[in-house]
């Protein structure tokens, strides 16, 4: 285990807090079996955030199925308070509003399995917890777009249901505080933005193939449409719409900060004249990768940007913070070191350090004293010194497309003739895997499996051209990419072609089951958590919760841009169940609001009618992911048992 203590740190040299070098471990020794419960467990320091004055630390945790807000003394890590969110409420995030008040987002599903969110306030002076906004459940009740510096009020963009456009309200943060509508809804506008002083300045959204932008200049009363882009016009000119996302608006100015693509398709952080709809200058643009995140100071100036190559990278624009980052990296010697939260005056910081083979730990760093105080491990029950180190590889798909993937080999076993798990990510569009800690991958590697995570076509992070290769290719070329990943591992001598299974969640669960149906000669079995089994049913379900615009966009992605003889039923496991010959593990949560549990029940019945072996796992009151530790543990244990039966590692 990690040595956790308070130490003086010279930021020029290594610290005893640094993780051990795993390469020094004996290549012959197999690691001990780590319990599934340890991999499923969560840290009570998840989402940790410092108060503006740096004296307190708030985080979220789950204990015995109940979500809590946890409060700590930031100076010594001592717990000073807990606040239960109540039965059925899932805690999404925690945010400070001043030094003695917390904003908390919670979500739940109603009796019709409709998802809603609500905003709560925790008064630290009194320990009182109360909700603000509408009393009845609404679709989007926690979209905070501005917080007063003293924590006295907030602006919230409220959306009653998926087919209503949101309006913005100002709430006084008291139990019976005043509520005023400060911005009414506008047709087609889904996103509202405020400046540092709490003035709603911009609204954006798509309506009837047009991007609408409403803008209010500094001190102006009216908000007016200033720009609109028509997709049909762009298509006639053989152009595509450039990615555009507003981040911040400077008060008393027409200048804002945006993410926007350049002519070559690279997303950078740029200063933008909102009144003239034109770029002023570029703050940061990476020559190879899209910028995907930005950090701003309280006065609205950018201090850092992030991009992702194989893992998330940070570039500090602030020289002082950049020097601190470099010193911490040298001291901790971990793959990833991040400043995840800072006090307003930067006198105290929360540092997270870890890597793809280390769930990591949190530390309190005090720059003036040069000390790091370890708060705790992110996954205390997992001995990181026994985990496997993933590595990035690139293989070539059958049509010549290069595919980036991540390979994790079990420790203590020769890298030849291994049982292989192909582990496709969810999404599928715009999502990707990275070289980061993955508890499921590590559990499988710990049991003796090689695991390969392909970023198949349509995945995010590789540019528009690669993304567009996924259009209309669900169950087709996207699935070819998974088969080609297997062929690469076999050609390298790493995998035994007779011992390959597919395991995934959400879209990955679909891809797992579909792979076993489409290519039973390749795969011995498939395991799915919350997978889609019928795409037409999925789209009918989405229509209840999404706008027409969103539903239409997803159907276009599923079916593709070109006219061709293709039906979603042709690549739906339920519709093709007569071809199913391989064993399945099908698992789902009863309260899944993204992929309805109906998909699970349909496929279980259909598979049994075909006489196929089906292991079933239905978890009551669980959603699309694992909101409770027990749910993740149940999935890991069921998966381990299933694979041991149908594709044993030994």
Coordinates of C-alpha atoms in Angstrom, one line a residue:
X1 CA 0.0 0.0 0.0
X2 CA 1.0 3.6 -0.4
X3 CA 2.9 5.4 2.3
X4 CA 0.5 8.1 3.5
X5 CA 1.8 10.8 5.8
X6 CA 2.6 14.5 6.0
X7 CA 6.1 15.2 4.5
X8 CA 8.1 18.2 3.6
X9 CA 8.5 18.2 -0.2
X10 CA 11.3 19.8 -2.2
X11 CA 9.6 20.1 -5.6
X12 CA 12.9 19.4 -7.3
X13 CA 13.3 15.9 -6.1
X14 CA 11.3 12.7 -5.6
X15 CA 9.0 12.2 -2.6
X16 CA 8.4 9.0 -0.5
X17 CA 4.8 9.4 -1.6
X18 CA 5.7 8.3 -5.1
X19 CA 4.2 5.0 -6.2
X20 CA 6.6 2.1 -6.6
X21 CA 7.9 1.3 -10.0
X22 CA 5.8 -1.7 -11.2
X23 CA 8.4 -2.6 -13.7
X24 CA 10.6 -3.7 -10.8
X25 CA 8.1 -6.4 -9.9
X26 CA 9.0 -10.0 -10.6
X27 CA 7.8 -10.9 -14.1
X28 CA 7.3 -14.5 -13.0
X29 CA 5.3 -13.9 -9.9
X30 CA 1.5 -13.8 -10.4
X31 CA -0.2 -11.2 -8.3
X32 CA -2.7 -12.2 -5.6
X33 CA -6.4 -12.3 -6.5
X34 CA -7.9 -9.0 -5.5
X35 CA -11.6 -9.3 -4.4
X36 CA -14.3 -8.0 -6.7
X37 CA -15.6 -5.9 -3.8
X38 CA -12.3 -4.0 -3.7
X39 CA -12.6 -3.1 -7.4
X40 CA -16.2 -2.0 -7.0
X41 CA -15.5 0.2 -3.9
X42 CA -15.5 4.0 -4.2
X43 CA -13.6 6.7 -2.5
X44 CA -15.3 9.0 0.0
X45 CA -13.2 11.8 -1.6
X46 CA -14.9 11.6 -5.0
X47 CA -15.2 15.0 -6.7
X48 CA -13.3 16.8 -3.9
X49 CA -13.5 20.6 -3.9
X50 CA -11.9 23.2 -1.7
X51 CA -14.0 26.1 -0.3
X52 CA -12.9 29.5 -1.7
X53 CA -11.0 30.3 1.5
X54 CA -9.3 26.9 1.4
X55 CA -10.4 25.9 4.9
X56 CA -12.9 23.2 4.1
X57 CA -13.2 20.3 1.6
X58 CA -16.4 18.9 0.3
X59 CA -16.8 15.6 -1.6
X60 CA -19.4 13.0 -2.3
X61 CA -19.7 9.4 -1.2
X62 CA -22.0 6.4 -1.1
X63 CA -22.4 4.4 2.1
X64 CA -24.7 1.3 2.2
X65 CA -26.6 2.5 -0.8
X66 CA -27.1 6.1 0.4
X67 CA -25.4 9.1 -1.2
X68 CA -23.8 11.7 1.1
X69 CA -22.1 15.0 1.0
X70 CA -18.9 14.7 3.1
X71 CA -17.2 17.7 4.7
X72 CA -13.6 17.8 5.9
X73 CA -11.2 20.1 7.5
X74 CA -8.8 20.9 4.6
X75 CA -5.9 21.5 6.9
X76 CA -5.8 18.1 8.5
X77 CA -8.3 16.0 6.5
X78 CA -10.5 15.4 9.6
X79 CA -14.2 14.7 8.8
X80 CA -16.4 17.5 10.2
X81 CA -19.8 16.7 8.7
X82 CA -22.0 14.4 6.6
X83 CA -25.3 15.3 4.8
X84 CA -27.5 12.5 3.5
X85 CA -29.3 13.1 0.2
X86 CA -32.3 10.9 1.1
X87 CA -33.7 7.7 -0.3
X88 CA -33.7 7.5 -4.1
X89 CA -31.7 10.7 -4.7
X90 CA -28.4 10.2 -6.5
X91 CA -25.7 12.8 -5.9
X92 CA -24.3 14.2 -9.2
X93 CA -22.0 17.0 -8.1
X94 CA -21.1 19.4 -5.3
X95 CA -20.2 23.0 -5.7
X96 CA -19.3 25.8 -3.3
X97 CA -21.4 29.0 -3.0
X98 CA -19.3 31.1 -0.7
X99 CA -17.5 29.6 2.2
X100 CA -20.5 28.4 4.3
X101 CA -22.9 27.1 1.7
X102 CA -22.9 24.2 -0.8
X103 CA -24.8 23.6 -4.0
X104 CA -25.7 19.9 -4.6
X105 CA -27.1 18.3 -7.7
X106 CA -29.3 15.3 -7.2
X107 CA -31.2 13.1 -9.7
X108 CA -33.8 10.4 -9.6
X109 CA -36.3 8.5 -11.8
X110 CA -40.1 8.9 -11.4
X111 CA -42.6 6.0 -11.6
X112 CA -42.5 6.3 -15.4
X113 CA -38.8 5.9 -15.4
X114 CA -38.3 9.5 -16.4
X115 CA -35.1 11.2 -15.4
X116 CA -35.2 14.5 -13.4
X117 CA -32.7 16.6 -11.6
X118 CA -33.0 19.0 -8.7
X119 CA -30.8 21.5 -6.9
X120 CA -30.2 21.4 -3.2
X121 CA -28.5 23.8 -0.8
X122 CA -26.5 22.8 2.3
X123 CA -26.2 25.5 5.0
X124 CA -23.0 24.7 6.9
X125 CA -23.7 27.1 9.7
X126 CA -27.0 25.3 10.6
X127 CA -26.6 21.9 8.9
X128 CA -29.8 22.5 7.1
X129 CA -30.4 20.9 3.6
X130 CA -33.2 22.1 1.4
X131 CA -34.1 22.2 -2.3
X132 CA -34.6 25.3 -4.5
X133 CA -36.5 25.6 -7.8
X134 CA -39.7 23.9 -8.6
X135 CA -41.1 21.4 -6.1
X136 CA -42.3 19.0 -8.7
X137 CA -39.7 16.9 -10.6
X138 CA -38.5 18.5 -13.9
X139 CA -36.1 17.4 -16.6
X140 CA -33.3 19.8 -15.9
X141 CA -33.4 21.6 -12.6
X142 CA -29.7 21.8 -11.7
X143 CA -28.1 23.7 -14.6
X144 CA -26.3 26.4 -12.6
X145 CA -24.9 29.0 -15.0
X146 CA -23.7 31.6 -12.4
X147 CA -23.0 31.8 -8.7
X148 CA -22.6 35.0 -6.8
X149 CA -19.1 35.4 -5.2
X150 CA -20.6 35.7 -1.7
X151 CA -22.8 32.7 -2.3
X152 CA -26.0 34.7 -1.8
X153 CA -27.7 33.8 -5.1
X154 CA -27.5 31.7 -8.3
X155 CA -28.8 31.7 -11.8
X156 CA -30.3 28.4 -12.9
X157 CA -31.4 27.4 -16.4
X158 CA -34.6 25.4 -15.8
X159 CA -36.1 23.0 -18.4
X160 CA -39.4 21.5 -17.4
X161 CA -39.4 18.6 -19.9
X162 CA -37.4 17.6 -23.1
X163 CA -39.7 19.5 -25.4
X164 CA -39.8 22.8 -23.5
X165 CA -37.1 25.4 -24.0
X166 CA -35.3 26.5 -20.8
X167 CA -35.7 29.8 -19.0
X168 CA -33.3 31.4 -16.5
X169 CA -34.2 32.2 -12.9
X170 CA -32.3 34.0 -10.2
X171 CA -32.7 32.3 -6.8
X172 CA -31.8 33.8 -3.4
X173 CA -30.1 31.0 -1.5
X174 CA -32.4 30.8 1.5
X175 CA -35.1 28.2 2.2
X176 CA -37.9 30.5 1.2
X177 CA -35.8 32.8 -0.9
X178 CA -37.0 35.1 -3.7
X179 CA -37.2 33.6 -7.2
X180 CA -37.2 35.9 -10.3
X181 CA -37.3 34.9 -14.0
X182 CA -34.5 36.9 -15.6
X183 CA -34.6 35.4 -19.0
X184 CA -37.5 33.9 -20.8
X185 CA -37.3 31.0 -23.2
X186 CA -36.6 31.5 -26.9
X187 CA -37.6 29.1 -29.6
X188 CA -34.6 26.8 -30.5
X189 CA -32.4 28.1 -27.6
X190 CA -31.2 25.3 -25.3
X191 CA -28.1 26.9 -23.7
X192 CA -27.9 30.1 -21.7
X193 CA -24.6 31.9 -20.6
X194 CA -24.0 34.6 -18.1
X195 CA -21.1 36.9 -17.5
X196 CA -19.1 37.3 -14.2
X197 CA -21.6 39.8 -12.9
X198 CA -24.6 37.6 -13.3
X199 CA -26.0 39.1 -16.5
X200 CA -27.5 36.6 -19.0
X201 CA -25.6 37.5 -22.2
X202 CA -25.9 34.6 -24.7
X203 CA -28.3 31.9 -25.8
X204 CA -27.5 29.2 -28.4
X205 CA -29.3 26.2 -29.9
X206 CA -30.3 24.4 -33.0
X207 CA -33.7 24.8 -34.6
X208 CA -34.9 23.4 -38.0
X209 CA -31.3 22.9 -39.2
X210 CA -30.2 26.3 -38.1
X211 CA -27.8 27.3 -35.3
X212 CA -29.4 30.3 -33.5
X213 CA -27.4 32.7 -31.4
X214 CA -29.0 35.4 -29.3
X215 CA -26.8 38.1 -27.8
X216 CA -27.2 40.9 -25.3
X217 CA -24.4 43.5 -25.2
X218 CA -23.1 44.9 -21.9
X219 CA -25.8 47.1 -20.2
X220 CA -28.4 46.3 -22.9
X221 CA -32.0 45.4 -22.0
X222 CA -33.0 43.4 -25.1
X223 CA -31.5 40.2 -26.3
X224 CA -31.5 39.7 -30.1
X225 CA -30.6 37.1 -32.7
X226 CA -27.2 37.9 -34.1
X227 CA -26.2 34.9 -36.1
X228 CA -27.7 31.8 -37.7
X229 CA -26.1 29.1 -39.8
X230 CA -28.2 27.0 -42.1
X231 CA -27.0 23.4 -42.7
X232 CA -28.4 23.1 -46.2
X233 CA -26.4 26.2 -47.3
X234 CA -23.2 24.7 -45.9
X235 CA -23.8 21.4 -47.6
X236 CA -24.3 23.1 -50.9
X237 CA -20.9 24.7 -50.5
X238 CA -19.4 21.3 -49.5
X239 CA -18.6 22.7 -46.1
X240 CA -19.4 21.4 -42.6
X241 CA -20.4 23.3 -39.5
X242 CA -17.4 24.1 -37.3
X243 CA -17.5 23.1 -33.7
X244 CA -18.3 26.1 -31.5
X245 CA -18.8 26.1 -27.8
X246 CA -19.0 29.3 -25.6
X247 CA -17.1 29.1 -22.3
X248 CA -17.0 32.5 -20.7
X249 CA -18.2 36.1 -21.4
X250 CA -16.2 39.0 -20.1
X251 CA -18.3 41.6 -18.2
X252 CA -18.6 45.1 -19.7
X253 CA -17.3 43.8 -23.0
X254 CA -18.4 42.0 -26.2
X255 CA -15.4 39.6 -25.8
X256 CA -15.8 35.9 -24.8
X257 CA -13.8 32.7 -24.7
X258 CA -14.9 29.9 -27.0
X259 CA -13.8 26.5 -28.3
X260 CA -13.8 26.7 -32.1
X261 CA -12.5 24.7 -35.0
X262 CA -10.0 26.4 -37.4
X263 CA -10.1 25.8 -41.2
X264 CA -8.1 22.6 -40.7
X265 CA -10.6 21.2 -38.2
X266 CA -8.5 21.7 -35.0
X267 CA -10.4 22.9 -31.9
X268 CA -8.6 25.6 -30.0
X269 CA -9.3 28.1 -27.2
X270 CA -10.0 31.5 -28.8
X271 CA -11.0 35.0 -27.8
X272 CA -14.2 35.9 -29.7
X273 CA -16.1 39.1 -30.5
X274 CA -19.6 38.0 -29.8
X275 CA -21.2 41.2 -31.3
X276 CA -19.3 40.8 -34.6
X277 CA -19.3 37.0 -34.6
X278 CA -15.5 36.7 -35.3
X279 CA -12.4 35.4 -33.7
X280 CA -10.1 38.1 -32.1
X281 CA -7.1 35.8 -31.4
X282 CA -6.2 32.3 -30.5
X283 CA -5.2 31.7 -26.8
X284 CA -4.0 28.1 -27.3
X285 CA -4.2 25.5 -30.1
X286 CA -2.3 22.2 -30.1
X287 CA -0.7 21.3 -33.4
X288 CA -2.1 17.7 -33.3
X289 CA -4.9 17.4 -30.8
X290 CA -8.2 19.2 -30.1
X291 CA -8.3 21.3 -26.9
X292 CA -11.1 19.7 -24.8
X293 CA -11.1 21.7 -21.5
X294 CA -10.1 25.0 -20.0
X295 CA -9.6 26.3 -16.4
X296 CA -10.5 29.9 -15.6
X297 CA -9.6 32.2 -12.7
X298 CA -12.3 33.8 -10.7
X299 CA -11.8 37.0 -12.7
X300 CA -12.7 35.1 -15.9
X301 CA -9.2 34.7 -17.4
X302 CA -8.0 31.3 -18.7
X303 CA -5.1 29.8 -16.7
X304 CA -4.9 26.3 -18.2
X305 CA -6.2 24.2 -21.1
X306 CA -6.4 20.4 -21.5
X307 CA -6.2 18.1 -24.4
X308 CA -6.1 14.3 -24.8
X309 CA -3.6 12.2 -26.6
X310 CA -3.6 8.7 -25.0
X311 CA -4.4 10.3 -21.7
X312 CA -5.5 13.7 -20.5
X313 CA -2.8 16.4 -20.6
X314 CA -2.8 19.9 -19.0
X315 CA -1.0 23.0 -20.3
X316 CA -0.8 25.8 -17.7
X317 CA -1.0 29.3 -19.2
X318 CA -0.2 30.8 -15.8
X319 CA 3.5 30.5 -15.2
X320 CA 3.3 30.2 -11.5
X321 CA 0.8 27.4 -11.6
X322 CA 2.8 25.7 -14.4
X323 CA 5.9 25.7 -12.2
X324 CA 3.9 24.2 -9.3
X325 CA 2.6 21.5 -11.7
X326 CA 6.1 20.5 -12.9
X327 CA 7.4 20.4 -9.3
X328 CA 4.6 18.1 -8.2
X329 CA 5.1 15.8 -11.1
X330 CA 8.8 15.5 -10.2
X331 CA 7.9 14.9 -6.5
X332 CA 5.2 12.3 -6.9
X333 CA 6.6 10.4 -9.9
X334 CA 3.1 9.2 -11.0
X335 CA 1.8 8.9 -14.6
X336 CA -0.8 11.6 -13.9
X337 CA -0.6 14.4 -11.4
X338 CA -3.4 17.0 -11.4
X339 CA -4.2 20.1 -9.4
X340 CA -8.0 19.3 -9.1
X341 CA -9.1 22.1 -6.8
X342 CA -7.6 25.4 -5.6
X343 CA -8.5 28.0 -3.0
X344 CA -9.2 31.5 -4.3
X345 CA -5.8 32.8 -3.4
X346 CA -3.9 29.5 -4.3
X347 CA -2.6 29.1 -0.7
X348 CA -4.0 25.6 -0.6
X349 CA -4.6 23.0 -3.4
X350 CA -5.9 19.5 -3.8
X351 CA -3.7 17.2 -5.8
X352 CA -4.7 13.9 -7.4
X353 CA -2.0 11.5 -8.5
X354 CA -2.3 8.1 -10.1
X355 CA -2.3 6.4 -13.4
X356 CA -3.7 3.7 -15.6
X357 CA -2.3 1.1 -13.2
X358 CA -3.0 3.1 -10.1
X359 CA -6.4 4.4 -8.9
X360 CA -4.3 7.1 -7.1
X361 CA -4.6 9.2 -4.0
X362 CA -5.5 12.7 -3.0
X363 CA -3.2 15.2 -1.3
X364 CA -3.4 18.6 0.2
X365 CA -0.6 20.8 -1.0
X366 CA 0.4 24.0 0.8
X367 CA 2.8 26.0 -1.5
X368 CA 4.0 28.4 1.2
X369 CA 5.2 25.4 3.4
X370 CA 6.1 23.1 0.6
X371 CA 4.2 20.2 2.1
X372 CA 1.9 17.5 0.8
X373 CA -0.6 15.9 3.2
X374 CA -2.1 12.7 2.0
X375 CA -5.9 12.7 2.4
X376 CA -6.5 9.1 1.3
X377 CA -6.5 6.6 -1.5
X378 CA -9.1 6.8 -4.2
X379 CA -9.6 3.0 -4.0
X380 CA -8.1 1.9 -0.6
X381 CA -8.8 -1.8 -1.0
X382 CA -7.0 -2.2 -4.3
X383 CA -3.2 -2.8 -3.9
X384 CA -1.9 -0.8 -6.8
X385 CA 1.5 -2.5 -6.7
X386 CA -0.3 -5.7 -8.0
X387 CA -2.1 -4.0 -11.0
X388 CA -1.3 -4.4 -14.6
X389 CA 0.1 -1.5 -16.8
X390 CA -2.0 -0.8 -19.9
X391 CA -0.2 0.3 -23.1
X392 CA -1.3 2.0 -26.3
X393 CA -1.1 0.1 -29.6
X394 CA -2.3 0.9 -33.1
X395 CA -3.6 -1.7 -35.5
X396 CA -4.9 -1.3 -39.1
X397 CA -8.5 -2.1 -39.9
X398 CA -9.4 -4.1 -43.0
X399 CA -10.2 -0.9 -45.0
X400 CA -6.8 0.6 -44.0
X401 CA -8.1 2.8 -41.2
X402 CA -5.6 3.1 -38.3
X403 CA -7.3 2.3 -35.0
X404 CA -5.8 3.3 -31.6
X405 CA -6.4 0.8 -28.8
X406 CA -5.2 0.0 -25.2
X407 CA -3.8 -3.4 -24.3
X408 CA -3.6 -4.7 -20.8
X409 CA -1.7 -7.9 -20.2
X410 CA -2.0 -10.0 -17.0
X411 CA 1.0 -9.9 -14.8
X412 CA 3.0 -13.0 -14.1
X413 CA 2.1 -14.8 -17.4
X414 CA 3.9 -15.0 -20.7
X415 CA 2.4 -12.7 -23.3
X416 CA 1.5 -15.5 -25.6
X417 CA -1.6 -17.6 -26.3
X418 CA -3.6 -15.7 -23.6
X419 CA -7.4 -15.7 -23.2
X420 CA -8.6 -12.4 -24.6
X421 CA -11.4 -10.0 -23.7
X422 CA -12.4 -7.4 -26.4
X423 CA -13.8 -4.6 -24.3
X424 CA -15.6 -1.9 -26.5
X425 CA -16.5 1.4 -24.9
X426 CA -20.0 2.8 -24.7
X427 CA -21.4 5.8 -26.5
X428 CA -20.7 5.0 -29.2
X429 CA -20.2 8.4 -31.0
X430 CA -17.8 10.9 -29.6
X431 CA -16.8 8.7 -26.7
X432 CA -13.4 7.1 -26.3
X433 CA -11.2 5.1 -24.0
X434 CA -7.9 6.5 -22.7
X435 CA -4.9 5.3 -20.7
X436 CA -6.6 5.8 -17.4
X437 CA -7.5 3.6 -14.5
X438 CA -10.4 1.2 -15.3
X439 CA -11.5 -1.0 -12.5
X440 CA -13.2 -3.6 -14.8
X441 CA -10.1 -3.9 -17.0
X442 CA -7.9 -4.3 -14.0
X443 CA -10.2 -7.0 -12.5
X444 CA -10.1 -9.0 -15.7
X445 CA -6.3 -8.7 -16.0
X446 CA -6.0 -9.7 -12.3
X447 CA -7.9 -12.9 -13.2
X448 CA -5.5 -13.7 -16.0
X449 CA -7.1 -12.2 -19.1
X450 CA -5.5 -10.0 -21.7
X451 CA -7.9 -7.0 -22.4
X452 CA -8.0 -5.0 -25.5
X453 CA -10.0 -1.7 -25.7
X454 CA -10.4 -0.5 -29.3
X455 CA -11.3 3.1 -30.1
X456 CA -13.3 2.0 -33.1
X457 CA -14.4 4.4 -35.9
X458 CA -16.9 7.0 -34.6
X459 CA -15.0 7.4 -31.3
X460 CA -14.2 10.9 -30.2
X461 CA -10.8 12.6 -30.0
X462 CA -9.5 11.7 -33.5
X463 CA -11.0 14.4 -35.6
X464 CA -14.2 14.9 -37.7
X465 CA -13.1 12.5 -40.4
X466 CA -12.7 9.6 -38.1
X467 CA -15.9 10.4 -36.3
X468 CA -17.8 10.5 -39.6
X469 CA -16.5 7.1 -40.5
X470 CA -18.9 5.7 -37.9
X471 CA -22.1 7.2 -39.5
X472 CA -24.4 4.3 -40.5
X473 CA -21.8 1.7 -39.4
X474 CA -23.3 0.5 -36.1
X475 CA -23.0 -3.3 -36.2
X476 CA -21.1 -3.0 -39.5
X477 CA -17.7 -1.4 -40.0
X478 CA -17.6 -0.4 -36.3
X479 CA -18.0 -4.1 -35.5
X480 CA -15.3 -4.9 -38.1
X481 CA -12.9 -2.8 -36.1
X482 CA -13.5 -5.0 -33.1
X483 CA -12.9 -8.2 -35.1
X484 CA -9.8 -6.6 -36.5
X485 CA -8.6 -5.9 -33.0
X486 CA -8.9 -9.6 -32.3
X487 CA -7.0 -10.5 -35.5
X488 CA -4.2 -8.1 -34.5
X489 CA -3.8 -9.7 -31.0
X490 CA -3.8 -13.2 -32.6
X491 CA -1.3 -12.2 -35.2
X492 CA 1.1 -10.9 -32.5
X493 CA 0.9 -14.2 -30.7
X494 CA -0.7 -12.5 -27.7
X495 CA -4.1 -14.1 -27.9
X496 CA -5.4 -17.7 -28.3
X497 CA -7.9 -17.4 -31.2
X498 CA -10.0 -20.2 -29.5
X499 CA -10.4 -18.2 -26.3
X500 CA -11.8 -14.8 -27.1
X501 CA -14.9 -13.2 -25.5
X502 CA -16.6 -9.8 -25.8
X503 CA -17.5 -7.8 -22.7
X504 CA -19.1 -4.3 -22.7
X505 CA -21.6 -1.9 -21.2
X506 CA -24.3 0.3 -22.9
X507 CA -23.3 0.4 -26.6
X508 CA -20.3 -1.8 -25.6
X509 CA -22.9 -4.3 -24.3
X510 CA -24.7 -4.2 -27.6
X511 CA -21.4 -4.7 -29.5
X512 CA -20.5 -7.7 -27.3
X513 CA -23.8 -9.5 -27.9
X514 CA -23.9 -8.5 -31.6
X515 CA -20.4 -9.8 -32.1
X516 CA -21.3 -13.2 -30.7
X517 CA -24.4 -13.4 -33.1
X518 CA -22.6 -12.0 -36.2
X519 CA -19.4 -14.0 -35.8
X520 CA -19.9 -17.0 -33.6
X521 CA -16.8 -18.6 -35.2
X522 CA -14.7 -15.9 -33.5
X523 CA -16.1 -15.5 -30.0
X524 CA -16.8 -18.1 -27.3
X525 CA -19.2 -15.9 -25.3
X526 CA -20.4 -12.3 -24.7
X527 CA -21.3 -10.3 -21.6
X528 CA -23.4 -7.2 -21.6
X529 CA -24.3 -4.6 -18.9
X530 CA -27.2 -2.4 -20.0
X531 CA -26.8 -3.1 -23.7
X532 CA -29.1 -2.1 -26.5
X533 CA -30.8 -5.2 -28.0
X534 CA -33.2 -3.6 -30.5
X535 CA -32.3 -0.2 -32.1
X536 CA -35.9 0.6 -33.3
X537 CA -37.2 0.1 -29.8
X538 CA -34.3 2.2 -28.5
X539 CA -35.3 5.1 -30.8
X540 CA -38.9 4.9 -29.8
X541 CA -37.8 5.1 -26.1
X542 CA -35.7 8.1 -26.8
X543 CA -38.6 10.0 -28.4
X544 CA -40.2 10.2 -24.9
X545 CA -37.2 12.0 -23.4
X546 CA -35.4 13.8 -26.3
X547 CA -36.4 16.7 -28.5
X548 CA -37.3 15.9 -32.1
X549 CA -34.0 17.4 -33.1
X550 CA -32.0 15.1 -30.9
X551 CA -33.9 12.0 -31.9
X552 CA -33.5 12.8 -35.6
X553 CA -29.8 13.4 -35.1
X554 CA -29.3 10.0 -33.5
X555 CA -31.4 8.2 -36.1
X556 CA -29.2 9.8 -38.8
X557 CA -26.1 8.6 -37.1
X558 CA -27.5 5.1 -36.7
X559 CA -28.7 4.8 -40.3
X560 CA -26.1 6.9 -42.1
X561 CA -26.2 9.9 -44.4
X562 CA -26.5 7.9 -47.7
X563 CA -29.5 6.1 -49.1
X564 CA -28.9 2.4 -49.0
X565 CA -30.7 -0.9 -48.4
X566 CA -30.2 -1.1 -44.7
X567 CA -32.4 -1.6 -41.7
X568 CA -31.6 -1.2 -38.0
X569 CA -33.3 -4.5 -37.5
X570 CA -30.5 -6.1 -39.6
X571 CA -28.0 -5.3 -36.8
X572 CA -30.3 -5.7 -33.7
X573 CA -29.6 -8.7 -31.6
X574 CA -33.2 -9.2 -30.7
X575 CA -34.3 -9.2 -34.4
X576 CA -31.5 -11.6 -35.3
X577 CA -31.8 -13.9 -32.3
X578 CA -32.3 -17.0 -34.4
X579 CA -28.6 -16.7 -35.3
X580 CA -27.5 -16.8 -31.7
X581 CA -25.4 -19.8 -30.7
X582 CA -23.1 -18.6 -28.0
X583 CA -23.5 -18.2 -24.2
X584 CA -24.6 -14.8 -22.9
X585 CA -24.4 -12.9 -19.6
X586 CA -27.1 -10.3 -19.7
X587 CA -27.3 -7.7 -16.9
X588 CA -29.3 -4.6 -16.4
X589 CA -30.7 -2.2 -13.8
X590 CA -34.5 -1.9 -13.4
X591 CA -34.3 1.9 -13.2
X592 CA -32.2 2.5 -16.3
X593 CA -33.5 5.7 -17.9
X594 CA -31.1 5.6 -20.9
X595 CA -31.4 2.0 -22.1
X596 CA -34.8 0.8 -20.8
X597 CA -34.8 -2.5 -19.0
X598 CA -37.4 -3.7 -21.6
X599 CA -34.3 -4.4 -23.8
X600 CA -33.0 -6.9 -21.3
X601 CA -36.3 -8.7 -20.8
X602 CA -36.8 -9.0 -24.6
X603 CA -33.4 -10.5 -25.1
X604 CA -33.5 -12.9 -22.2
X605 CA -36.8 -14.4 -23.3
X606 CA -35.7 -14.6 -27.0
X607 CA -32.3 -16.2 -26.1
X608 CA -34.0 -18.8 -24.0
X609 CA -36.4 -19.6 -26.8
X610 CA -33.4 -20.4 -28.9
X611 CA -32.0 -22.7 -26.3
X612 CA -29.0 -20.6 -25.7
X613 CA -27.3 -20.5 -22.3
X614 CA -28.1 -17.2 -20.5
X615 CA -26.8 -16.0 -17.2
X616 CA -29.1 -13.3 -15.9
X617 CA -28.4 -10.4 -13.5
X618 CA -31.2 -7.9 -12.8
X619 CA -30.5 -5.3 -10.2
X620 CA -33.4 -3.6 -8.5
X621 CA -33.4 0.2 -8.3
X622 CA -30.2 0.5 -10.3
X623 CA -29.7 2.9 -13.3
X624 CA -27.5 2.9 -16.4
X625 CA -24.3 2.9 -14.3
X626 CA -23.5 1.7 -10.8
X627 CA -24.9 4.1 -8.3
X628 CA -24.2 1.7 -5.5
X629 CA -21.1 -0.3 -4.6
X630 CA -23.1 -3.5 -4.2
X631 CA -24.3 -3.2 -7.8
X632 CA -20.7 -3.0 -9.2
X633 CA -19.7 -5.8 -7.0
X634 CA -22.6 -8.0 -8.2
X635 CA -21.7 -7.3 -11.9
X636 CA -18.0 -8.1 -11.3
X637 CA -18.8 -11.3 -9.5
X638 CA -21.3 -12.4 -12.2
X639 CA -18.8 -11.6 -14.9
X640 CA -16.0 -13.5 -13.3
X641 CA -18.2 -16.6 -12.8
X642 CA -19.5 -16.4 -16.3
X643 CA -16.1 -16.2 -17.9
X644 CA -14.7 -18.9 -15.6
X645 CA -17.4 -21.2 -17.0
X646 CA -17.2 -20.3 -20.7
X647 CA -13.7 -19.0 -21.2
X648 CA -11.6 -19.9 -18.2
X649 CA -8.3 -18.1 -17.8
X650 CA -6.4 -21.2 -16.9

